[in-house]
């Protein structure tokens, strides 16, 4: 039985989707104003693993994750760079897709953008005003927080405690410091859309209420994001959806990932203590980065340091080596044939145990470190039993089980092989190129014996060289 920790109730609860066999899930995606940092990537990776595990359990998952493509950060950055907000968004949405592919994130069912849903946002804001929970001041629209007694339901911050310490900033026209913007009147040089309140743009929180309802219907099952979004973003989302659409609990389970930290501090752009996902992925094996990002339980903090990444590289290497050990033994047995031995029975037992253990840990609020520990026990069993295995069938089952469980963590063991193969081809091309360069130099200095020897020895290795007017070419015969 799958148990998930629900921020709304602050308890682990049995997971039961609203519709049988179908999970509807929304995860707050990036604001596309800059390169995402590796902390953002943690959020993307853990929710991808949660989705993959739900699919493994047999659910169909509709997975929506948005792009925030209009807000203050977008406008400021576009102005700094002298480009339009739309061009800025296009650039970093493209970057997101590259990172998503390198981290092996499954494509979302839809990646909607805020600016594609302006009419729906206007519609929701109008409903909130009609229902008496929003008001207009000079083209701005605010949510009237004191009118919403359920405010604080997610963050557990009582309404009166909330007002302490808050001030209405100069230039803001809200009635109460706790109120938040649903719609912002146009300022010069900003992108804007027509609305019943004049030209303007949506406040940040509005988009997720609208797109969640549009693509999933409300109530839906899971809403995810980082812990920093509990307040105010998700608190405001509940208030908006409930006030507009009359659904008291628009989301059944609220899941929040812990922070990626550097020296126990949250990694963040504003604090300046961050590494971009791009630089980390450029410096480390992509699969090891993905493995590292899901190696901690998703609600706990995860520290970012070189040692942790090196450890992920080594751990992954051990798992891949076990897969190679199995493959090697399968090819020997395929040639020689063989009979079932005692080791075969033990490995069958280990296959059963790893699946059970993995599921037990993942059923406990997606406890990936526990699930990975089960995989390591299995790796030890593979290494000790494989030499004595008599029949390939059990090895094939061991390999497919290992691959299947690793794929829930976002690691494709088959792909690891392709990548290694791809790398060998690159190295081969480089080495042949280098030999041909040495041969050209030999020919230039009239050392024909050396030049011919290189050509002949390559021929022995099935690599034929042809001299063309554009220089030598080669191919494998
Ligand atoms: P943003 O682009 O800032 O809207 O963030 C995208 C996602 O990353 C959100 O779900 C954030 O809560 C999450 N996030 C931001 N910083 C961190 C961090 N240091 N560790 C984990 N998740 C984070
Ligand atoms: Zn959101």
Short mmCIF file of C-alpha atoms and ligand atoms in Angstrom, two decimals:
data_model
loop_
_atom_site.label_atom_id
_atom_site.label_comp_id
_atom_site.label_asym_id
_atom_site.label_seq_id
_atom_site.Cartn_x
_atom_site.Cartn_y
_atom_site.Cartn_z
CA UNK A 1 0.00 0.00 0.00
CA UNK A 2 1.46 3.32 -1.08
CA UNK A 3 1.67 5.98 1.63
CA UNK A 4 2.46 9.60 0.79
CA UNK A 5 3.18 12.50 3.09
CA UNK A 6 0.55 15.15 2.48
CA UNK A 7 1.59 18.69 3.40
CA UNK A 8 -2.10 19.56 3.72
CA UNK A 9 -2.62 17.17 6.65
CA UNK A 10 1.03 16.93 7.77
CA UNK A 11 0.58 13.15 7.77
CA UNK A 12 1.46 10.11 5.74
CA UNK A 13 -1.75 8.95 4.08
CA UNK A 14 -2.75 5.99 1.98
CA UNK A 15 -2.63 7.03 -1.66
CA UNK A 16 -5.95 6.56 -3.41
CA UNK A 17 -6.45 8.47 -6.66
CA UNK A 18 -9.80 10.18 -7.15
CA UNK A 19 -10.39 8.29 -10.42
CA UNK A 20 -9.62 4.60 -10.32
CA UNK A 21 -6.28 3.73 -11.99
CA UNK A 22 -5.68 7.29 -13.20
CA UNK A 23 -3.44 9.78 -11.41
CA UNK A 24 -3.72 13.46 -12.28
CA UNK A 25 -0.60 15.33 -11.27
CA UNK A 26 0.64 18.93 -11.58
CA UNK A 27 4.16 20.08 -10.75
CA UNK A 28 5.20 23.74 -10.65
CA UNK A 29 7.79 24.17 -13.34
CA UNK A 30 10.53 26.73 -13.91
CA UNK A 31 10.35 30.45 -14.41
CA UNK A 32 12.14 30.61 -17.73
CA UNK A 33 14.23 33.75 -17.19
CA UNK A 34 17.61 32.11 -16.73
CA UNK A 35 19.45 28.78 -16.61
CA UNK A 36 17.85 26.57 -13.95
CA UNK A 37 20.15 25.73 -11.05
CA UNK A 38 20.82 22.19 -9.92
CA UNK A 39 18.37 22.70 -7.01
CA UNK A 40 15.55 23.28 -9.51
CA UNK A 41 16.75 20.14 -11.28
CA UNK A 42 16.30 18.19 -8.05
CA UNK A 43 12.64 19.18 -8.04
CA UNK A 44 12.23 18.10 -11.69
CA UNK A 45 14.00 14.76 -11.05
CA UNK A 46 12.21 13.73 -7.85
CA UNK A 47 8.75 14.34 -9.30
CA UNK A 48 9.76 12.44 -12.42
CA UNK A 49 10.71 9.47 -10.23
CA UNK A 50 7.42 9.74 -8.31
CA UNK A 51 5.57 9.70 -11.62
CA UNK A 52 7.57 6.72 -12.87
CA UNK A 53 6.84 4.79 -9.69
CA UNK A 54 3.11 5.49 -10.00
CA UNK A 55 3.27 4.19 -13.57
CA UNK A 56 5.18 1.12 -12.37
CA UNK A 57 2.31 0.53 -9.91
CA UNK A 58 -0.02 0.37 -12.90
CA UNK A 59 -1.56 3.84 -12.85
CA UNK A 60 -2.01 5.93 -15.95
CA UNK A 61 -0.50 9.29 -15.06
CA UNK A 62 -1.46 12.61 -16.61
CA UNK A 63 1.53 14.80 -15.81
CA UNK A 64 1.40 18.56 -16.24
CA UNK A 65 4.32 20.86 -15.54
CA UNK A 66 4.21 24.51 -16.53
CA UNK A 67 6.56 27.22 -17.70
CA UNK A 68 6.16 30.57 -15.95
CA UNK A 69 6.83 32.80 -18.93
CA UNK A 70 5.57 36.12 -17.60
CA UNK A 71 6.46 37.68 -14.23
CA UNK A 72 8.71 40.37 -12.73
CA UNK A 73 11.89 38.31 -13.14
CA UNK A 74 11.08 37.66 -16.82
CA UNK A 75 10.40 41.34 -17.47
CA UNK A 76 13.51 42.58 -15.65
CA UNK A 77 15.83 40.12 -17.39
CA UNK A 78 14.37 40.79 -20.84
CA UNK A 79 14.87 44.53 -20.27
CA UNK A 80 18.46 43.99 -19.08
CA UNK A 81 19.22 42.01 -22.23
CA UNK A 82 17.28 44.30 -24.53
CA UNK A 83 15.13 41.47 -25.90
CA UNK A 84 11.42 40.70 -25.71
CA UNK A 85 9.97 38.61 -22.89
CA UNK A 86 8.79 36.11 -25.52
CA UNK A 87 12.34 35.70 -26.92
CA UNK A 88 13.75 35.26 -23.43
CA UNK A 89 11.14 32.58 -22.70
CA UNK A 90 11.85 30.77 -25.98
CA UNK A 91 15.56 30.64 -25.17
CA UNK A 92 15.16 29.16 -21.69
CA UNK A 93 12.33 26.82 -22.61
CA UNK A 94 14.70 25.33 -25.19
CA UNK A 95 17.36 25.06 -22.49
CA UNK A 96 14.88 23.33 -20.17
CA UNK A 97 14.19 20.66 -22.79
CA UNK A 98 17.91 19.98 -23.22
CA UNK A 99 18.33 19.58 -19.45
CA UNK A 100 15.18 17.46 -19.27
CA UNK A 101 16.60 15.10 -21.86
CA UNK A 102 20.01 14.93 -20.18
CA UNK A 103 18.33 14.15 -16.84
CA UNK A 104 16.10 11.60 -18.56
CA UNK A 105 12.85 13.26 -17.47
CA UNK A 106 9.87 11.64 -19.13
CA UNK A 107 8.10 14.16 -21.35
CA UNK A 108 5.14 15.73 -19.57
CA UNK A 109 1.66 15.14 -20.96
CA UNK A 110 1.58 18.93 -21.55
CA UNK A 111 4.01 21.75 -20.68
CA UNK A 112 1.61 24.68 -20.70
CA UNK A 113 2.77 28.29 -20.53
CA UNK A 114 1.10 31.04 -18.53
CA UNK A 115 0.82 33.30 -21.58
CA UNK A 116 -1.22 30.65 -23.42
CA UNK A 117 -3.92 30.88 -20.74
CA UNK A 118 -4.51 34.60 -20.26
CA UNK A 119 -8.23 34.32 -21.13
CA UNK A 120 -8.69 31.50 -18.63
CA UNK A 121 -6.85 33.52 -15.98
CA UNK A 122 -9.09 36.53 -16.64
CA UNK A 123 -12.07 34.23 -16.31
CA UNK A 124 -10.89 32.92 -12.93
CA UNK A 125 -10.10 36.40 -11.60
CA UNK A 126 -13.58 37.59 -12.68
CA UNK A 127 -15.15 34.71 -10.78
CA UNK A 128 -13.16 35.53 -7.63
CA UNK A 129 -14.40 39.15 -7.82
CA UNK A 130 -17.99 38.00 -8.46
CA UNK A 131 -17.82 35.68 -5.47
CA UNK A 132 -16.76 38.56 -3.22
CA UNK A 133 -13.12 37.61 -2.66
CA UNK A 134 -11.34 39.96 -5.03
CA UNK A 135 -11.34 43.72 -5.59
CA UNK A 136 -10.05 46.15 -8.19
CA UNK A 137 -7.88 49.21 -7.52
CA UNK A 138 -6.72 51.31 -10.51
CA UNK A 139 -6.43 48.34 -12.85
CA UNK A 140 -4.83 46.02 -10.28
CA UNK A 141 -6.88 43.15 -8.89
CA UNK A 142 -6.17 41.74 -5.43
CA UNK A 143 -7.34 38.68 -3.58
CA UNK A 144 -9.07 39.77 -0.37
CA UNK A 145 -7.28 37.47 2.07
CA UNK A 146 -9.20 38.44 5.27
CA UNK A 147 -12.43 37.49 3.44
CA UNK A 148 -11.17 33.92 3.10
CA UNK A 149 -11.40 32.20 6.46
CA UNK A 150 -9.72 29.04 5.21
CA UNK A 151 -6.55 30.96 4.35
CA UNK A 152 -3.58 29.22 6.01
CA UNK A 153 -4.99 25.74 5.50
CA UNK A 154 -1.78 24.52 3.83
CA UNK A 155 0.94 26.58 5.47
CA UNK A 156 -0.76 26.44 8.89
CA UNK A 157 -0.06 30.13 9.41
CA UNK A 158 -3.05 31.68 11.21
CA UNK A 159 -4.46 34.75 9.49
CA UNK A 160 -3.72 37.11 12.40
CA UNK A 161 -0.11 35.94 12.73
CA UNK A 162 0.32 36.58 9.06
CA UNK A 163 -0.33 40.29 9.30
CA UNK A 164 2.38 40.82 11.91
CA UNK A 165 5.49 42.00 10.16
CA UNK A 166 3.83 42.58 6.81
CA UNK A 167 3.55 46.06 5.40
CA UNK A 168 1.89 47.50 2.35
CA UNK A 169 4.81 48.76 0.29
CA UNK A 170 4.88 52.24 -1.17
CA UNK A 171 3.05 52.22 -4.50
CA UNK A 172 0.92 49.21 -3.59
CA UNK A 173 -2.77 49.83 -3.40
CA UNK A 174 -3.98 46.81 -1.53
CA UNK A 175 -6.40 47.11 1.38
CA UNK A 176 -4.57 44.67 3.60
CA UNK A 177 -0.89 43.70 3.62
CA UNK A 178 -1.90 40.02 3.36
CA UNK A 179 -3.74 40.51 0.07
CA UNK A 180 -1.97 39.34 -3.07
CA UNK A 181 -2.15 40.38 -6.72
CA UNK A 182 -4.35 38.39 -9.10
CA UNK A 183 -3.84 40.85 -11.95
CA UNK A 184 -1.33 43.69 -12.33
CA UNK A 185 -2.10 46.86 -14.28
CA UNK A 186 0.23 47.59 -17.19
CA UNK A 187 3.41 49.57 -16.54
CA UNK A 188 5.23 51.25 -19.42
CA UNK A 189 7.41 48.85 -21.41
CA UNK A 190 5.78 45.71 -20.03
CA UNK A 191 3.92 43.10 -22.06
CA UNK A 192 0.19 43.39 -21.42
CA UNK A 193 -3.16 41.91 -22.37
CA UNK A 194 -6.65 43.42 -22.52
CA UNK A 195 -8.86 42.65 -19.56
CA UNK A 196 -12.09 43.96 -17.99
CA UNK A 197 -9.83 46.00 -15.65
CA UNK A 198 -7.73 47.54 -18.42
CA UNK A 199 -4.46 46.36 -19.88
CA UNK A 200 -2.28 44.26 -17.61
CA UNK A 201 -0.81 40.85 -16.85
CA UNK A 202 -1.53 38.03 -14.42
CA UNK A 203 -0.05 37.75 -10.93
CA UNK A 204 2.21 34.71 -10.60
CA UNK A 205 -0.07 32.51 -8.46
CA UNK A 206 -3.02 32.69 -10.83
CA UNK A 207 -1.50 30.60 -13.60
CA UNK A 208 -1.13 27.33 -11.66
CA UNK A 209 -4.75 27.38 -10.40
CA UNK A 210 -5.93 27.94 -13.94
CA UNK A 211 -3.71 25.45 -15.74
CA UNK A 212 -4.28 22.73 -13.10
CA UNK A 213 -8.02 23.02 -13.62
CA UNK A 214 -7.73 23.34 -17.41
CA UNK A 215 -5.65 20.20 -17.96
CA UNK A 216 -6.63 18.01 -15.03
CA UNK A 217 -9.99 19.22 -13.76
CA UNK A 218 -10.44 19.84 -10.04
CA UNK A 219 -10.10 18.27 -7.63
CA UNK A 220 -7.02 16.45 -8.93
CA UNK A 221 -4.68 14.07 -7.12
CA UNK A 222 -1.14 15.39 -6.67
CA UNK A 223 0.31 18.87 -6.70
CA UNK A 224 4.09 19.07 -6.40
CA UNK A 225 6.80 21.67 -6.04
CA UNK A 226 9.64 22.71 -3.76
CA UNK A 227 9.03 23.49 -0.08
CA UNK A 228 9.53 27.19 -0.78
CA UNK A 229 6.26 27.12 -2.71
CA UNK A 230 4.08 26.05 0.26
CA UNK A 231 3.76 29.69 1.20
CA UNK A 232 2.65 31.85 -0.42
CA UNK A 233 2.36 30.22 -3.86
CA UNK A 234 0.38 27.08 -3.01
CA UNK A 235 -1.54 28.68 -0.17
CA UNK A 236 -2.70 31.31 -2.65
CA UNK A 237 -3.45 28.67 -5.25
CA UNK A 238 -5.85 26.89 -2.90
CA UNK A 239 -7.56 30.17 -1.97
CA UNK A 240 -7.94 31.17 -5.64
CA UNK A 241 -9.23 27.82 -6.90
CA UNK A 242 -11.61 27.44 -3.99
CA UNK A 243 -12.89 31.03 -4.21
CA UNK A 244 -13.37 30.87 -8.00
CA UNK A 245 -14.52 27.34 -8.64
CA UNK A 246 -16.15 26.49 -5.30
CA UNK A 247 -14.03 23.41 -4.76
CA UNK A 248 -12.97 23.47 -1.11
CA UNK A 249 -9.98 21.18 -1.61
CA UNK A 250 -8.83 21.58 -5.21
CA UNK A 251 -5.96 19.11 -4.68
CA UNK A 252 -6.02 15.86 -2.70
CA UNK A 253 -2.28 15.38 -1.97
CA UNK A 254 0.25 18.21 -1.72
CA UNK A 255 3.84 16.95 -2.09
CA UNK A 256 6.86 19.18 -1.50
CA UNK A 257 10.48 18.40 -2.15
CA UNK A 258 13.23 19.43 0.26
CA UNK A 259 15.97 21.77 -0.82
CA UNK A 260 19.24 21.08 -2.43
CA UNK A 261 21.63 22.82 -0.06
CA UNK A 262 25.19 24.07 -0.06
CA UNK A 263 26.64 23.99 3.47
CA UNK A 264 23.09 23.54 4.78
CA UNK A 265 21.90 26.74 3.05
CA UNK A 266 19.20 26.49 0.39
CA UNK A 267 20.70 26.79 -3.07
CA UNK A 268 19.17 29.86 -4.68
CA UNK A 269 19.86 32.43 -7.34
CA UNK A 270 19.13 35.32 -5.01
CA UNK A 271 21.66 34.11 -2.42
CA UNK A 272 24.24 33.59 -5.16
CA UNK A 273 25.18 30.11 -3.81
CA UNK A 274 24.22 28.10 -6.85
CA UNK A 275 25.51 25.93 -9.66
CA UNK A 276 23.51 25.84 -12.86
CA UNK A 277 22.23 22.46 -13.99
CA UNK A 278 24.14 23.14 -17.23
CA UNK A 279 27.56 23.41 -15.55
CA UNK A 280 26.96 20.32 -13.40
CA UNK A 281 25.80 18.28 -16.41
CA UNK A 282 28.78 19.49 -18.44
CA UNK A 283 31.18 18.33 -15.71
CA UNK A 284 29.70 15.03 -14.62
CA UNK A 285 28.19 11.96 -16.25
CA UNK A 286 24.49 12.74 -16.87
CA UNK A 287 23.24 9.51 -15.39
CA UNK A 288 25.33 10.00 -12.25
CA UNK A 289 23.81 13.48 -11.81
CA UNK A 290 20.32 12.04 -12.13
CA UNK A 291 21.20 9.24 -9.70
CA UNK A 292 22.57 11.75 -7.19
CA UNK A 293 19.45 13.97 -7.43
CA UNK A 294 17.15 11.09 -6.47
CA UNK A 295 19.52 9.44 -3.99
CA UNK A 296 18.02 11.27 -0.99
CA UNK A 297 14.43 10.95 0.26
CA UNK A 298 12.63 13.69 -1.64
CA UNK A 299 11.40 15.63 1.42
CA UNK A 300 14.81 15.74 3.12
CA UNK A 301 17.48 18.29 2.30
CA UNK A 302 20.22 17.02 -0.03
CA UNK A 303 23.65 18.58 0.17
CA UNK A 304 25.47 19.47 -3.00
CA UNK A 305 29.20 18.78 -2.98
CA UNK A 306 31.82 17.15 -5.12
CA UNK A 307 32.10 14.15 -2.80
CA UNK A 308 28.38 13.37 -3.12
CA UNK A 309 28.62 13.43 -6.91
CA UNK A 310 31.75 11.27 -6.95
CA UNK A 311 29.97 8.80 -4.72
CA UNK A 312 27.01 8.73 -7.13
CA UNK A 313 29.43 8.02 -9.98
CA UNK A 314 30.97 5.10 -8.06
CA UNK A 315 27.63 3.67 -6.95
CA UNK A 316 26.28 3.77 -10.46
CA UNK A 317 29.45 2.16 -11.73
CA UNK A 318 28.95 -0.77 -9.32
CA UNK A 319 25.40 -1.26 -10.58
CA UNK A 320 26.47 -1.09 -14.22
CA UNK A 321 29.31 -3.53 -13.54
CA UNK A 322 26.82 -5.99 -12.07
CA UNK A 323 24.74 -5.67 -15.25
CA UNK A 324 27.88 -6.32 -17.31
CA UNK A 325 28.75 -9.35 -15.18
CA UNK A 326 25.33 -10.79 -15.97
CA UNK A 327 25.64 -10.01 -19.68
CA UNK A 328 29.08 -11.65 -19.83
CA UNK A 329 27.81 -14.82 -18.16
CA UNK A 330 24.73 -14.94 -20.41
CA UNK A 331 26.91 -14.91 -23.52
CA UNK A 332 29.09 -17.73 -22.12
CA UNK A 333 26.03 -19.82 -21.23
CA UNK A 334 24.45 -19.17 -24.63
CA UNK A 335 27.48 -20.70 -26.26
CA UNK A 336 27.94 -23.56 -23.81
CA UNK A 337 24.39 -24.20 -22.55
CA UNK A 338 23.92 -25.20 -18.92
CA UNK A 339 21.71 -26.61 -16.21
CA UNK A 340 20.04 -25.03 -13.25
CA UNK A 341 22.22 -25.01 -10.15
CA UNK A 342 21.78 -24.08 -6.49
CA UNK A 343 23.03 -20.59 -7.35
CA UNK A 344 20.16 -20.26 -9.85
CA UNK A 345 17.66 -20.85 -7.06
CA UNK A 346 19.40 -18.36 -4.80
CA UNK A 347 19.41 -15.73 -7.54
CA UNK A 348 15.68 -16.35 -8.18
CA UNK A 349 15.14 -15.73 -4.49
CA UNK A 350 17.22 -12.54 -4.62
CA UNK A 351 15.16 -11.27 -7.60
CA UNK A 352 11.97 -11.72 -5.60
CA UNK A 353 13.52 -10.04 -2.57
CA UNK A 354 14.81 -6.98 -4.41
CA UNK A 355 11.45 -6.30 -6.01
CA UNK A 356 9.64 -6.68 -2.69
CA UNK A 357 12.18 -4.55 -0.84
CA UNK A 358 12.21 -1.85 -3.50
CA UNK A 359 8.42 -1.63 -3.47
CA UNK A 360 8.25 -1.63 0.33
CA UNK A 361 10.64 1.35 0.47
CA UNK A 362 9.02 3.28 -2.38
CA UNK A 363 5.58 2.63 -0.89
CA UNK A 364 6.84 4.45 2.18
CA UNK A 365 6.59 7.98 0.77
CA UNK A 366 9.02 7.25 -2.07
CA UNK A 367 11.95 6.36 0.15
CA UNK A 368 14.56 6.22 -2.61
CA UNK A 369 17.61 5.76 -0.30
CA UNK A 370 15.97 2.62 1.12
CA UNK A 371 15.10 1.43 -2.39
CA UNK A 372 18.70 2.01 -3.54
CA UNK A 373 20.00 0.06 -0.52
CA UNK A 374 17.84 -2.88 -1.69
CA UNK A 375 19.40 -2.60 -5.14
CA UNK A 376 22.88 -2.76 -3.59
CA UNK A 377 22.01 -5.92 -1.70
CA UNK A 378 20.89 -7.35 -5.04
CA UNK A 379 24.15 -6.22 -6.71
CA UNK A 380 26.13 -8.10 -4.04
CA UNK A 381 23.99 -11.20 -4.67
CA UNK A 382 24.54 -10.90 -8.43
CA UNK A 383 28.30 -10.60 -7.97
CA UNK A 384 28.59 -13.56 -5.64
CA UNK A 385 26.15 -15.91 -7.43
CA UNK A 386 26.74 -15.23 -11.13
CA UNK A 387 29.94 -17.33 -11.49
CA UNK A 388 27.99 -20.44 -10.38
CA UNK A 389 24.81 -19.84 -12.35
CA UNK A 390 24.01 -22.71 -14.71
CA UNK A 391 21.16 -21.37 -16.81
CA UNK A 392 20.81 -18.09 -18.70
CA UNK A 393 17.08 -17.69 -18.03
CA UNK A 394 17.49 -16.62 -14.42
CA UNK A 395 20.25 -14.20 -15.43
CA UNK A 396 17.99 -12.60 -18.02
CA UNK A 397 15.35 -12.16 -15.36
CA UNK A 398 17.91 -10.65 -12.96
CA UNK A 399 19.04 -8.20 -15.63
CA UNK A 400 15.54 -7.16 -16.61
CA UNK A 401 14.59 -6.68 -12.93
CA UNK A 402 17.66 -4.55 -12.29
CA UNK A 403 16.96 -2.49 -15.43
CA UNK A 404 13.30 -2.06 -14.57
CA UNK A 405 13.95 -0.86 -11.01
CA UNK A 406 16.74 1.47 -12.10
CA UNK A 407 14.50 2.96 -14.78
CA UNK A 408 12.11 4.13 -12.02
CA UNK A 409 15.03 6.16 -10.69
CA UNK A 410 15.48 7.52 -14.22
CA UNK A 411 18.55 5.44 -15.06
CA UNK A 412 18.47 3.51 -18.29
CA UNK A 413 20.99 0.66 -18.02
CA UNK A 414 20.62 -0.19 -21.70
CA UNK A 415 21.33 3.40 -22.66
CA UNK A 416 24.44 3.34 -20.50
CA UNK A 417 25.73 0.71 -22.88
CA UNK A 418 24.84 2.72 -25.96
CA UNK A 419 26.58 5.74 -24.50
CA UNK A 420 29.69 3.70 -23.75
CA UNK A 421 29.47 2.33 -27.31
CA UNK A 422 29.03 5.85 -28.67
CA UNK A 423 32.09 6.98 -26.77
CA UNK A 424 34.20 4.09 -28.13
CA UNK A 425 33.23 5.07 -31.68
CA UNK A 426 34.34 8.64 -30.97
CA UNK A 427 37.66 7.40 -29.59
CA UNK A 428 38.14 5.09 -32.61
CA UNK A 429 37.52 7.97 -35.02
CA UNK A 430 40.04 10.08 -33.15
CA UNK A 431 42.73 7.40 -33.17
CA UNK A 432 42.34 6.61 -36.90
CA UNK A 433 42.38 10.34 -37.67
CA UNK A 434 45.60 10.68 -35.69
CA UNK A 435 47.24 7.75 -37.53
CA UNK A 436 46.30 9.23 -40.89
CA UNK A 437 47.83 12.54 -39.84
CA UNK A 438 51.07 10.75 -38.92
CA UNK A 439 50.92 8.98 -42.33
CA UNK A 440 50.48 12.29 -44.17
CA UNK A 441 53.50 13.72 -42.35
CA UNK A 442 55.52 10.63 -43.26
CA UNK A 443 54.56 11.03 -46.93
CA UNK A 444 55.48 14.70 -46.89
CA UNK A 445 58.92 13.83 -45.60
CA UNK A 446 59.12 11.06 -48.21
CA UNK A 447 59.17 8.29 -45.58
CA UNK A 448 57.02 6.04 -47.80
CA UNK A 449 57.92 2.91 -45.83
CA UNK A 450 56.33 4.31 -42.66
CA UNK A 451 53.30 5.63 -44.61
CA UNK A 452 52.69 2.24 -46.23
CA UNK A 453 53.13 0.42 -42.96
CA UNK A 454 50.38 2.50 -41.35
CA UNK A 455 48.04 1.83 -44.30
CA UNK A 456 48.82 -1.92 -44.32
CA UNK A 457 48.46 -2.36 -40.58
CA UNK A 458 45.11 -0.53 -40.66
CA UNK A 459 44.05 -2.85 -43.49
CA UNK A 460 44.86 -5.83 -41.27
CA UNK A 461 42.45 -4.30 -38.74
CA UNK A 462 39.77 -4.10 -41.50
CA UNK A 463 40.18 -0.35 -41.91
CA UNK A 464 40.75 0.58 -45.56
CA UNK A 465 42.31 3.92 -46.47
CA UNK A 466 41.72 5.72 -49.78
CA UNK A 467 43.67 8.79 -50.89
CA UNK A 468 41.39 11.37 -52.51
CA UNK A 469 42.09 14.89 -53.75
CA UNK A 470 40.61 16.16 -50.45
CA UNK A 471 42.97 14.01 -48.42
CA UNK A 472 42.74 10.46 -47.09
CA UNK A 473 39.40 8.85 -46.12
CA UNK A 474 38.81 5.59 -44.30
CA UNK A 475 36.13 3.06 -43.71
CA UNK A 476 35.68 -0.20 -41.85
CA UNK A 477 35.33 -3.09 -44.35
P1 LIG B 1 11.53 28.35 -9.98
O1 LIG B 1 12.09 28.34 -11.36
O2 LIG B 1 12.29 29.24 -9.03
O3 LIG B 1 10.04 28.64 -9.97
O4 LIG B 1 11.72 26.88 -9.37
C1 LIG B 1 11.36 25.67 -10.01
C2 LIG B 1 11.19 24.59 -8.96
O5 LIG B 1 12.43 24.35 -8.24
C3 LIG B 1 10.17 24.92 -7.87
O6 LIG B 1 9.40 23.76 -7.58
C4 LIG B 1 11.02 25.30 -6.68
O7 LIG B 1 10.36 25.10 -5.46
C5 LIG B 1 12.17 24.34 -6.83
N1 LIG B 1 13.41 24.78 -6.12
C6 LIG B 1 13.94 26.03 -6.07
N2 LIG B 1 15.09 26.04 -5.35
C7 LIG B 1 15.30 24.75 -4.95
C8 LIG B 1 16.34 24.09 -4.19
N3 LIG B 1 17.39 24.73 -3.71
N4 LIG B 1 16.22 22.76 -3.98
C9 LIG B 1 15.16 22.07 -4.48
N5 LIG B 1 14.16 22.63 -5.19
C10 LIG B 1 14.22 23.95 -5.43
ZN1 LIG B 2 3.00 26.93 -9.51
#
